[in-house]
Coordinates of C-alpha atoms in Angstrom, one line a residue:
Chain A
X1 CA 0.0 0.1 -0.1
X2 CA 1.3 3.4 -0.9
X3 CA 2.0 6.1 1.7
X4 CA -0.6 8.3 2.5
X5 CA 0.3 12.0 2.5
X6 CA -1.7 15.0 3.4
X7 CA -2.4 17.1 0.4
X8 CA -4.6 20.0 -0.8
X9 CA -7.2 19.2 -3.3
X10 CA -5.8 21.4 -6.0
X11 CA -2.1 20.2 -5.4
X12 CA -3.2 16.8 -5.5
X13 CA -5.0 17.2 -9.0
X14 CA -1.7 18.5 -10.3
X15 CA 0.5 15.8 -8.9
X16 CA -2.0 13.1 -10.0
X17 CA -2.0 14.6 -13.7
X18 CA 1.8 14.2 -13.6
X19 CA 1.7 10.7 -12.6
X20 CA -1.0 9.9 -15.3
X21 CA 1.6 11.2 -17.8
X22 CA 0.4 14.8 -18.2
X23 CA 3.3 16.7 -19.6
X24 CA 1.6 19.9 -21.0
X25 CA -0.2 22.3 -18.8
X26 CA -1.6 25.6 -20.0
X27 CA -3.6 27.9 -17.9
X28 CA -4.5 31.3 -16.3
X29 CA -4.6 32.3 -12.8
X30 CA -8.2 32.4 -11.2
X31 CA -9.1 31.8 -7.6
X32 CA -10.0 29.2 -6.1
X33 CA -7.6 27.0 -8.1
X34 CA -4.3 28.9 -8.3
X35 CA -2.4 26.2 -6.5
X36 CA -2.7 24.0 -9.5
X37 CA -0.8 26.2 -12.0
X38 CA 1.4 27.3 -9.2
X39 CA 2.3 23.5 -8.4
X40 CA 2.6 22.9 -12.1
X41 CA 5.0 25.7 -12.8
X42 CA 7.3 24.0 -10.2
X43 CA 6.8 20.5 -11.1
X44 CA 6.5 20.5 -14.8
X45 CA 10.2 21.3 -15.6
X46 CA 11.5 18.8 -13.2
X47 CA 9.6 16.0 -15.2
X48 CA 10.5 17.5 -18.5
X49 CA 7.0 18.9 -19.4
X50 CA 5.7 22.0 -20.4
X51 CA 4.1 24.8 -18.3
X52 CA 3.1 27.9 -19.7
X53 CA 0.9 30.7 -18.1
X54 CA -1.4 32.0 -21.1
X55 CA -2.4 35.6 -21.5
X56 CA -6.2 34.4 -21.0
X57 CA -8.3 31.6 -20.8
X58 CA -9.1 31.8 -24.4
X59 CA -5.7 31.6 -25.4
X60 CA -4.8 29.1 -22.7
X61 CA -7.5 26.7 -23.8
X62 CA -6.4 27.1 -27.5
X63 CA -2.9 26.1 -26.4
X64 CA -4.5 23.0 -25.0
X65 CA -6.1 22.5 -28.3
X66 CA -2.6 22.9 -30.1
X67 CA -0.8 20.5 -27.7
X68 CA -3.6 18.1 -28.1
X69 CA -3.1 18.0 -31.8
X70 CA 0.1 16.7 -31.3
X71 CA -1.0 13.8 -29.2
X72 CA 0.3 15.1 -25.8
X73 CA -1.3 14.5 -22.6
X74 CA -2.5 18.0 -21.6
X75 CA -4.6 19.7 -19.1
X76 CA -5.7 23.1 -18.1
X77 CA -7.7 24.0 -14.9
X78 CA -9.9 27.0 -14.2
X79 CA -12.7 28.1 -12.5
X80 CA -16.1 29.1 -13.4
X81 CA -15.9 32.5 -15.2
X82 CA -12.6 31.2 -16.8
X83 CA -14.2 28.1 -17.9
X84 CA -16.8 30.2 -19.6
X85 CA -14.1 31.8 -21.6
X86 CA -12.7 28.3 -22.4
X87 CA -15.9 27.0 -24.1
X88 CA -14.8 28.1 -27.5
X89 CA -11.9 25.9 -27.4
X90 CA -14.0 23.0 -25.8
X91 CA -16.5 23.0 -28.6
X92 CA -13.6 22.9 -31.0
X93 CA -11.9 20.1 -29.2
X94 CA -15.2 18.1 -29.1
X95 CA -15.7 18.7 -32.8
X96 CA -12.2 17.9 -33.8
X97 CA -12.1 14.9 -31.3
X98 CA -9.1 16.0 -29.3
X99 CA -8.4 14.2 -26.0
X100 CA -7.8 16.8 -23.0
X101 CA -8.6 17.2 -19.3
X102 CA -10.3 20.2 -17.9
X103 CA -10.6 20.8 -14.3
X104 CA -13.3 23.2 -13.3
X105 CA -13.0 24.3 -9.5
X106 CA -16.3 25.7 -9.3
X107 CA -17.0 29.1 -7.6
X108 CA -20.2 30.9 -7.1
X109 CA -21.7 32.9 -10.2
X110 CA -23.2 34.1 -12.3
X111 CA -20.7 36.8 -13.6
X112 CA -17.8 37.3 -11.5
X113 CA -19.9 35.9 -8.6
X114 CA -17.4 35.1 -5.6
X115 CA -14.7 32.7 -4.9
X116 CA -16.5 30.2 -2.4
X117 CA -17.5 26.7 -3.6
X118 CA -20.6 26.2 -5.7
X119 CA -22.3 23.7 -8.1
X120 CA -23.9 26.1 -10.4
X121 CA -21.9 25.2 -13.2
X122 CA -23.7 21.8 -13.7
X123 CA -25.8 23.0 -16.6
X124 CA -22.6 24.5 -18.2
X125 CA -20.7 21.3 -17.8
X126 CA -23.3 18.6 -18.6
X127 CA -25.6 20.4 -21.0
X128 CA -23.2 21.7 -23.4
X129 CA -21.4 25.1 -22.6
X130 CA -20.1 25.8 -26.0
X131 CA -21.9 25.9 -29.3
X132 CA -23.0 22.7 -31.2
X133 CA -24.0 19.2 -30.6
X134 CA -21.6 17.8 -28.4
X135 CA -20.9 16.1 -25.0
X136 CA -18.2 16.1 -22.5
X137 CA -17.5 13.4 -20.0
X138 CA -18.0 15.0 -16.7
X139 CA -16.9 13.5 -13.4
X140 CA -17.8 14.8 -9.9
X141 CA -15.4 13.7 -7.2
X142 CA -16.3 14.3 -3.7
X143 CA -13.1 13.5 -1.8
X144 CA -9.4 14.7 -2.4
X145 CA -8.6 10.8 -3.1
X146 CA -11.4 10.6 -5.6
X147 CA -10.1 13.8 -7.2
X148 CA -6.8 12.2 -7.6
X149 CA -8.0 8.9 -8.9
X150 CA -10.4 10.4 -11.3
X151 CA -7.8 13.0 -12.5
X152 CA -5.6 10.0 -13.5
X153 CA -8.4 8.0 -15.0
X154 CA -9.6 11.3 -16.9
X155 CA -6.5 11.2 -19.2
X156 CA -7.2 7.6 -20.2
X157 CA -10.8 8.3 -20.9
X158 CA -10.1 11.2 -22.9
X159 CA -7.7 9.2 -25.1
X160 CA -10.2 6.3 -25.2
X161 CA -12.8 8.2 -26.5
X162 CA -10.8 11.2 -28.3
X163 CA -13.0 13.5 -26.3
X164 CA -12.2 16.3 -23.6
X165 CA -13.1 15.1 -20.1
X166 CA -14.0 17.5 -17.3
X167 CA -13.6 17.2 -13.7
X168 CA -16.3 19.2 -11.8
X169 CA -15.0 20.1 -8.5
X170 CA -15.5 23.1 -6.2
X171 CA -13.6 25.6 -4.2
X172 CA -14.3 23.6 -1.0
X173 CA -12.8 20.3 -2.4
X174 CA -9.9 22.3 -4.2
X175 CA -9.0 24.0 -0.9
X176 CA -9.5 21.1 1.5
X177 CA -6.6 19.0 2.8
X178 CA -7.0 15.3 3.1
X179 CA -4.8 12.1 3.3
X180 CA -4.3 10.6 -0.1
X181 CA -2.6 7.8 -1.7
X182 CA -0.7 8.7 -4.8
X183 CA -0.3 5.3 -6.5
X184 CA 2.0 4.9 -9.7
X185 CA -0.2 4.6 -12.7
X186 CA 0.5 3.6 -16.4
X187 CA -1.9 4.6 -19.1
X188 CA -4.3 1.5 -19.9
X189 CA -3.1 -0.9 -22.4
X190 CA -5.9 -0.7 -24.9
X191 CA -5.6 2.9 -25.8
X192 CA -5.8 3.6 -29.5
X193 CA -2.8 4.7 -31.4
X194 CA -2.6 8.5 -32.1
X195 CA -2.4 8.1 -35.8
X196 CA -4.3 11.3 -36.4
X197 CA -1.7 13.5 -34.6
X198 CA -0.2 16.4 -36.4
X199 CA 3.5 16.4 -35.6
X200 CA 4.9 16.4 -39.1
X201 CA 4.0 14.1 -42.0
X202 CA 7.1 12.2 -41.8
X203 CA 6.7 9.1 -44.1
X204 CA 3.0 9.3 -44.2
X205 CA 0.1 11.2 -45.9
X206 CA -0.6 14.6 -44.1
X207 CA -3.0 14.8 -41.2
X208 CA -5.5 17.4 -40.9
X209 CA -7.4 18.3 -37.8
X210 CA -10.3 20.4 -38.3
X211 CA -14.1 20.8 -37.1
X212 CA -15.2 22.5 -40.4
X213 CA -17.8 20.9 -42.5
X214 CA -19.2 23.3 -45.0
X215 CA -21.3 20.3 -46.6
X216 CA -24.4 20.2 -44.3
X217 CA -24.7 16.5 -45.2
X218 CA -21.2 15.8 -44.2
X219 CA -21.5 17.9 -40.9
X220 CA -24.7 15.9 -40.1
X221 CA -22.8 12.6 -40.8
X222 CA -20.0 13.7 -38.6
X223 CA -22.5 14.8 -35.8
X224 CA -24.2 11.4 -36.1
X225 CA -20.9 9.6 -35.8
X226 CA -20.1 11.6 -32.7
X227 CA -23.6 10.8 -31.4
X228 CA -22.7 7.1 -31.7
X229 CA -19.5 7.8 -29.7
X230 CA -21.7 9.6 -27.0
X231 CA -24.0 6.8 -26.8
X232 CA -21.0 4.5 -26.3
X233 CA -19.7 6.7 -23.5
X234 CA -23.2 6.7 -22.0
X235 CA -23.2 3.0 -21.8
X236 CA -19.7 2.5 -20.7
X237 CA -19.1 5.2 -18.2
X238 CA -22.1 5.5 -15.7
X239 CA -20.6 6.0 -12.3
X240 CA -22.1 6.3 -8.9
X241 CA -22.3 5.3 -5.4
X242 CA -25.1 4.5 -2.9
X243 CA -25.4 4.6 0.8
X244 CA -28.2 2.9 2.8
X245 CA -30.5 3.2 -0.1
X246 CA -31.8 -0.4 0.3
X247 CA -34.3 0.4 3.0
X248 CA -34.5 4.0 2.4
X249 CA -37.9 5.8 2.6
X250 CA -36.1 9.0 1.6
X251 CA -33.4 9.1 -0.9
X252 CA -31.0 12.0 -0.8
X253 CA -29.3 12.7 -4.3
X254 CA -26.2 14.9 -4.2
X255 CA -22.8 14.9 -5.9
X256 CA -19.3 16.2 -4.9
X257 CA -18.9 18.3 -1.5
X258 CA -22.7 18.4 -1.2
X259 CA -22.9 14.5 -1.1
X260 CA -20.7 14.6 2.1
X261 CA -22.7 17.0 3.8
X262 CA -25.8 15.0 2.9
X263 CA -24.1 11.9 4.4
X264 CA -23.7 13.7 7.7
X265 CA -27.5 14.7 7.5
X266 CA -28.3 11.1 6.6
X267 CA -26.4 9.8 9.8
X268 CA -28.5 12.2 12.0
X269 CA -31.6 11.3 10.3
X270 CA -30.9 7.6 10.8
X271 CA -30.2 8.4 14.6
X272 CA -33.7 9.6 14.8
X273 CA -35.0 6.6 13.1
X274 CA -35.5 8.1 9.8
X275 CA -34.9 5.7 6.9
X276 CA -32.8 7.8 4.6
X277 CA -30.3 6.8 2.0
X278 CA -28.0 8.6 -0.3
X279 CA -27.3 8.2 -4.1
X280 CA -24.2 10.0 -5.2
X281 CA -23.7 10.3 -9.1
X282 CA -20.1 10.4 -9.8
X283 CA -20.3 10.7 -13.5
X284 CA -22.6 13.8 -14.0
X285 CA -22.6 13.2 -17.8
X286 CA -23.5 10.3 -18.7
X287 CA -26.0 10.9 -15.6
X288 CA -26.7 7.5 -13.9
X289 CA -30.7 7.6 -14.7
X290 CA -31.2 3.9 -14.7
X291 CA -29.2 3.4 -11.4
X292 CA -31.1 6.2 -9.7
X293 CA -34.5 5.1 -10.8
X294 CA -33.4 1.5 -9.2
X295 CA -32.0 3.1 -6.1
X296 CA -35.2 4.9 -5.6
X297 CA -37.8 2.6 -6.6
X298 CA -38.6 1.6 -3.0
X299 CA -38.4 5.0 -1.7
X300 CA -41.6 7.3 -1.2
X301 CA -39.7 10.7 -1.5
X302 CA -36.5 12.0 -3.0
X303 CA -34.6 15.0 -2.0
X304 CA -31.9 16.6 -4.1
X305 CA -29.4 18.8 -2.6
X306 CA -27.1 21.0 -4.5
X307 CA -24.9 24.1 -3.8
X308 CA -27.1 25.9 -6.7
X309 CA -30.7 27.1 -7.1
X310 CA -31.4 23.5 -8.7
X311 CA -29.7 22.0 -11.8
X312 CA -29.1 18.4 -11.3
X313 CA -32.5 18.2 -9.9
X314 CA -33.9 18.4 -13.5
X315 CA -31.8 15.1 -14.3
X316 CA -33.2 13.5 -11.0
X317 CA -36.7 14.3 -12.1
X318 CA -36.0 12.7 -15.5
X319 CA -34.8 9.7 -13.7
X320 CA -37.7 9.4 -11.3
X321 CA -40.4 10.5 -13.7
X322 CA -43.8 10.9 -11.9
X323 CA -43.4 7.8 -9.6
X324 CA -42.6 9.9 -6.5
X325 CA -42.2 13.5 -5.3
X326 CA -38.7 15.1 -6.0
X327 CA -37.9 17.7 -3.5
X328 CA -35.1 20.2 -3.8
X329 CA -33.0 22.1 -1.4
X330 CA -30.1 24.2 -2.3
X331 CA -28.0 27.1 -1.2
X332 CA -26.4 29.4 -3.7
X333 CA -23.8 32.2 -4.1
X334 CA -21.0 30.2 -2.6
X335 CA -23.1 29.2 0.5
X336 CA -23.2 25.5 1.4
X337 CA -26.0 23.6 3.2
X338 CA -25.3 22.4 6.5
X339 CA -26.2 18.9 7.9
X340 CA -28.8 20.6 10.1
X341 CA -30.5 22.3 7.4
X342 CA -30.7 19.2 5.2
X343 CA -31.9 17.3 8.3
X344 CA -34.7 19.9 8.8
X345 CA -35.7 19.6 5.0
X346 CA -35.9 15.9 5.4
X347 CA -38.1 16.2 8.6
X348 CA -40.2 18.8 6.8
X349 CA -40.9 16.7 3.7
X350 CA -41.4 13.3 5.7
X351 CA -43.4 14.6 8.9
X352 CA -45.3 17.5 7.6
X353 CA -45.8 16.0 4.2
X354 CA -44.8 19.1 2.4
Chain B
X1 CA 15.2 16.7 -70.3
X2 CA 15.8 18.6 -67.1
X3 CA 12.8 19.8 -65.1
X4 CA 13.3 23.4 -64.4
X5 CA 9.8 24.4 -63.1
X6 CA 7.0 22.5 -61.3
X7 CA 4.5 22.4 -58.5
X8 CA 6.1 22.5 -55.1
X9 CA 5.9 19.1 -53.1
X10 CA 4.4 21.2 -50.2
X11 CA 1.6 22.4 -52.5
X12 CA -1.3 19.9 -53.2
X13 CA -2.4 19.4 -56.7
X14 CA -5.8 20.9 -56.1
X15 CA -7.8 23.9 -57.3
X16 CA -8.2 26.6 -54.8
X17 CA -11.4 28.5 -54.1
X18 CA -10.0 32.0 -54.1
X19 CA -11.4 34.7 -56.2
X20 CA -9.9 35.8 -59.5
X21 CA -7.0 38.3 -59.0
X22 CA -6.7 37.6 -55.2
X23 CA -3.0 36.9 -54.3
X24 CA -3.6 34.2 -51.7
X25 CA -2.4 31.6 -54.5
X26 CA 1.0 33.2 -55.0
X27 CA 1.5 33.4 -51.3
X28 CA 0.7 29.9 -50.8
X29 CA 3.0 29.0 -53.5
X30 CA 5.9 31.1 -52.1
X31 CA 5.4 29.4 -48.8
X32 CA 5.2 25.8 -50.3
X33 CA 8.5 26.6 -52.3
X34 CA 10.3 27.9 -49.1
X35 CA 9.1 24.7 -47.3
X36 CA 10.6 22.4 -50.1
X37 CA 13.8 24.4 -50.4
X38 CA 14.4 24.4 -46.6
X39 CA 13.5 20.3 -46.7
X40 CA 10.9 20.8 -43.8
X41 CA 7.6 19.4 -45.4
X42 CA 7.5 16.4 -43.2
X43 CA 8.2 18.5 -40.1
X44 CA 5.8 21.2 -40.8
X45 CA 2.6 21.9 -39.2
X46 CA 0.5 24.6 -40.7
X47 CA -2.5 26.6 -38.7
X48 CA -5.3 27.9 -40.9
X49 CA -7.4 30.8 -39.9
X50 CA -11.0 31.7 -39.8
X51 CA -11.6 33.7 -43.0
X52 CA -10.7 33.3 -46.7
X53 CA -7.8 30.9 -46.1
X54 CA -9.7 28.7 -43.8
X55 CA -9.5 25.8 -46.4
X56 CA -5.6 26.2 -46.5
X57 CA -5.3 22.9 -45.2
X58 CA -6.7 21.4 -48.4
X59 CA -4.0 23.3 -50.3
X60 CA -0.7 22.4 -48.4
X61 CA 0.5 19.1 -48.6
X62 CA 1.6 18.9 -44.9
X63 CA 0.2 18.4 -41.6
X64 CA -2.6 21.2 -40.8
X65 CA -4.8 22.2 -38.2
X66 CA -7.8 24.5 -38.3
X67 CA -7.9 27.1 -35.5
X68 CA -10.8 29.1 -34.2
X69 CA -11.1 32.9 -35.2
X70 CA -7.9 34.7 -34.1
X71 CA -6.5 31.8 -32.1
X72 CA -3.9 30.5 -34.5
X73 CA -0.8 32.0 -32.4
X74 CA -2.3 30.1 -29.3
X75 CA -2.8 26.9 -31.2
X76 CA 0.7 27.4 -32.7
X77 CA 2.2 27.9 -29.3
X78 CA 0.6 24.8 -27.9
X79 CA 1.9 22.7 -30.9
X80 CA 5.5 23.9 -30.8
X81 CA 5.8 23.8 -27.1
X82 CA 4.3 20.2 -27.1
X83 CA 6.5 19.1 -30.1
X84 CA 9.5 21.3 -30.5
X85 CA 10.9 19.7 -33.5
X86 CA 8.0 20.6 -35.7
X87 CA 8.2 23.6 -38.0
X88 CA 5.1 25.6 -37.2
X89 CA 3.4 28.2 -39.2
X90 CA 0.2 30.1 -39.0
X91 CA -1.7 31.7 -42.0
X92 CA -3.9 34.5 -40.9
X93 CA -5.9 37.4 -42.4
X94 CA -6.3 40.8 -41.1
X95 CA -9.6 40.4 -39.2
X96 CA -8.2 37.2 -37.6
X97 CA -4.8 38.5 -36.6
X98 CA -5.6 42.1 -36.0
X99 CA -9.0 42.2 -34.8
X100 CA -10.4 39.1 -32.8
X101 CA -6.9 37.7 -32.4
X102 CA -5.0 40.8 -31.6
X103 CA -4.3 39.5 -27.9
X104 CA -3.1 36.1 -29.1
X105 CA -0.5 37.4 -31.7
X106 CA 0.8 40.3 -29.3
X107 CA 1.5 37.6 -26.7
X108 CA 2.8 35.0 -28.9
X109 CA 5.2 37.7 -30.4
X110 CA 6.1 38.9 -27.0
X111 CA 6.9 35.6 -25.7
X112 CA 9.1 35.0 -28.7
X113 CA 7.3 31.9 -29.7
X114 CA 9.5 29.9 -32.1
X115 CA 6.8 30.0 -34.9
X116 CA 6.3 31.8 -38.2
X117 CA 3.3 34.0 -38.9
X118 CA 2.1 34.6 -42.5
X119 CA -0.1 37.6 -42.3
X120 CA -2.3 38.3 -45.3
X121 CA -3.5 41.9 -45.1
X122 CA -6.2 42.8 -47.7
X123 CA -7.7 45.9 -45.7
X124 CA -11.0 44.1 -45.7
X125 CA -13.2 41.1 -44.5
X126 CA -13.0 38.9 -47.5
X127 CA -14.8 35.7 -46.6
X128 CA -17.9 37.5 -44.7
X129 CA -18.5 39.8 -47.6
X130 CA -16.4 42.9 -47.6
X131 CA -16.8 44.4 -44.1
X132 CA -14.5 46.8 -42.4
X133 CA -11.3 45.5 -41.0
X134 CA -9.1 46.7 -38.5
X135 CA -6.8 47.4 -41.5
X136 CA -9.2 49.2 -43.6
X137 CA -7.6 52.4 -44.9
X138 CA -9.1 56.0 -43.8
X139 CA -11.9 56.8 -46.5
X140 CA -12.1 53.2 -47.9
X141 CA -15.6 52.0 -48.4
X142 CA -16.7 48.8 -47.1
X143 CA -20.2 47.3 -46.4
X144 CA -20.0 48.6 -42.8
X145 CA -18.2 51.8 -43.6
X146 CA -20.4 52.9 -46.5
X147 CA -19.4 56.4 -46.5
X148 CA -15.7 55.5 -46.2
X149 CA -13.9 54.6 -42.9
X150 CA -13.9 57.6 -40.5
X151 CA -11.1 57.3 -38.0
X152 CA -13.2 59.7 -35.8
X153 CA -15.7 57.0 -35.6
X154 CA -14.2 53.6 -36.5
X155 CA -10.8 54.3 -35.2
X156 CA -7.4 54.2 -37.1
X157 CA -6.0 51.1 -39.0
X158 CA -3.6 48.9 -37.1
X159 CA -0.1 48.8 -38.5
X160 CA 0.7 45.2 -37.3
X161 CA 4.5 45.2 -38.2
X162 CA 5.1 48.6 -36.4
X163 CA 3.0 47.5 -33.4
X164 CA 4.9 44.1 -32.9
X165 CA 8.3 45.4 -33.5
X166 CA 8.0 47.7 -30.5
X167 CA 8.1 44.2 -28.6
X168 CA 11.3 42.6 -27.4
X169 CA 10.2 39.1 -28.3
X170 CA 10.0 39.1 -32.2
X171 CA 13.3 38.2 -34.1
X172 CA 12.1 38.8 -37.5
X173 CA 9.2 41.0 -38.7
X174 CA 8.7 42.3 -42.5
X175 CA 6.2 43.6 -44.8
X176 CA 6.1 42.7 -48.4
X177 CA 3.7 42.6 -51.4
X178 CA 3.4 40.5 -54.6
X179 CA 2.4 43.0 -57.1
X180 CA 5.0 42.6 -59.6
X181 CA 7.8 39.9 -60.1
X182 CA 10.5 41.9 -58.3
X183 CA 8.1 42.0 -55.2
X184 CA 7.4 38.3 -55.6
X185 CA 11.0 37.6 -55.5
X186 CA 11.6 39.7 -52.6
X187 CA 8.5 38.2 -50.5
X188 CA 10.0 34.7 -51.4
X189 CA 13.4 35.9 -49.8
X190 CA 11.6 37.2 -46.8
X191 CA 9.5 34.1 -46.1
X192 CA 12.7 32.0 -46.2
X193 CA 14.3 34.3 -43.8
X194 CA 11.2 34.0 -41.5
X195 CA 11.3 30.2 -41.6
X196 CA 15.2 30.3 -41.1
X197 CA 14.6 32.3 -38.1
X198 CA 12.4 29.6 -36.6
X199 CA 14.7 26.9 -37.7
X200 CA 17.8 28.6 -36.1
X201 CA 15.7 28.9 -32.8
X202 CA 16.2 32.6 -32.8
X203 CA 12.3 33.4 -32.0
X204 CA 9.3 34.6 -33.5
X205 CA 8.8 35.6 -37.0
X206 CA 6.1 37.3 -38.9
X207 CA 5.9 38.2 -42.6
X208 CA 2.9 40.7 -43.4
X209 CA 1.8 40.4 -47.2
X210 CA -0.1 43.3 -48.6
X211 CA -2.8 41.4 -50.6
X212 CA -5.5 42.1 -52.9
X213 CA -9.4 41.6 -52.8
X214 CA -10.8 42.7 -56.0
X215 CA -14.3 41.2 -55.4
X216 CA -14.8 43.1 -52.3
X217 CA -12.9 46.4 -53.4
X218 CA -14.8 46.4 -56.6
X219 CA -11.7 46.7 -58.6
X220 CA -10.4 44.6 -61.5
X221 CA -7.4 42.3 -60.7
X222 CA -4.9 44.8 -62.5
X223 CA -6.4 47.9 -60.7
X224 CA -6.4 46.0 -57.4
X225 CA -2.6 45.4 -57.7
X226 CA -2.2 49.0 -58.6
X227 CA -4.3 50.0 -55.5
X228 CA -1.8 47.9 -53.3
X229 CA 1.0 49.9 -54.6
X230 CA -0.5 53.3 -54.7
X231 CA -2.6 53.3 -51.4
X232 CA -1.7 50.4 -49.1
X233 CA 1.9 50.5 -49.5
X234 CA 1.7 54.1 -48.6
X235 CA 0.0 53.5 -45.3
X236 CA 1.7 50.4 -44.7
X237 CA 5.4 50.8 -45.9
X238 CA 7.3 47.6 -47.2
X239 CA 10.5 46.5 -45.5
X240 CA 12.1 44.7 -42.6
X241 CA 11.0 46.1 -39.2
X242 CA 12.8 43.6 -36.8
X243 CA 15.7 41.7 -37.5
X244 CA 18.0 39.7 -35.1
X245 CA 21.6 40.8 -35.7
X246 CA 23.7 38.1 -37.6
X247 CA 25.9 36.4 -35.1
X248 CA 29.6 35.4 -35.8

């Protein structure tokens, strides 16, 4: 078993990326994720990698696009307003099928918002963000260890599907220190060769990387082919965790940091004899619709808790249909719900039938 | 029989979509000739812009990447940094480079990125149908400056070579035209110097071409060449703006 070390979430992401073979990092400072570029600026030269502070998120994400064109393992990290600026390149990378890892350490919005943790970028991450028909694989870790493990896995998934992968964290997770194991990790063996990379046409026909299809019939064919890929991703990459859902009358649904708070509320509720369970989506896209429907089949109520005014709750309602009431409790603007507030909400919907 | 003239290997044998009298074709050919002459076709990665030259990847016989509007210098930076042995060049128009991509070109130049930028300035937006560009001359009529560009309203044209040569990062910056055989020959030598600057690891290089847009200028191809000489080259003087001193 590897040694457990105490690390801040943001720094753990950076080290995990390096262990996963990331050798190119482009980014632009924005709170609350600055420890990542700072860490990379120290470590990348030590491992023979590239660290470059871009002049903007727009440029930084297009540098990621360029490095991805060469087949390099490349990452950028940012926070909400910065991620908005990166949407141009993210759409292009999805269109051109370029692998890369994007970490969003979410803060409160809209606009300049604040710098405290939030989950209000769920729509942007899972429903598009940039223009056009495309999907990202979106993973929502809830501990620093999971942040590490999913960062490492994200590089493989990006190459497996030739698609950008986004990790959706938040300021609390990024700033939190927890013991983690940094296990050595080799890229999985079944990754396809990068025969498409543009590194000079030495001894082969030229490679072209583009997302331009002026003929609408060709663009439709391209999009339909991408849709097949997204269906494959949806079938193969559903991830979730459950806790005490087997006998639950009320199932809490929460992801990331909020899932930890919800679990604390669950324990207090159980002490009071309330049969409460927790369903935690880990892949936010693809969303675990079927697993959630199954996990809530025996429950009479569902309570979704988010650090937003209600975004994932829409996917939960899609999963549950009209089978039972789906309640929502959220805090916004960088505020996080307390276990007490969630417990109060559980009591309200159970005892008062609200 | 000895072959004395032919299509460069770096230029694909396909027809281009450019309008009659536009000089993109000449500029493409000069770049391809230089790539051949320097023997770097199999290391070259070109980056095409958004605009008239958006399909440049079809015309060059080397690896190519399509960038989003104005971001070619950032994409080039990513490619060159990730794969330093490549010979990276961007091909950008005036709207792409001097307007939406002004930030990217200034910072790539300032960082001294070891890339070569081919900047084609025809003083107008060609692909979108003749709107005002940041390089449109004072008084020049376009579809969005129908009474002629008024600097009081629309600001002044941007002189890219002069602007970028004020920075410390660039190693070679020059402005050329291809309005006659002598200028074409000079332009070819200039493009070669720009690529050599990159190959020698000296830093950022840029060649600005004063180019024509007979379609949107409403001029014949011959009058368009004359307009470049008589009007554009007055506002945008030809010549070398930044040169790294020869060493040894």
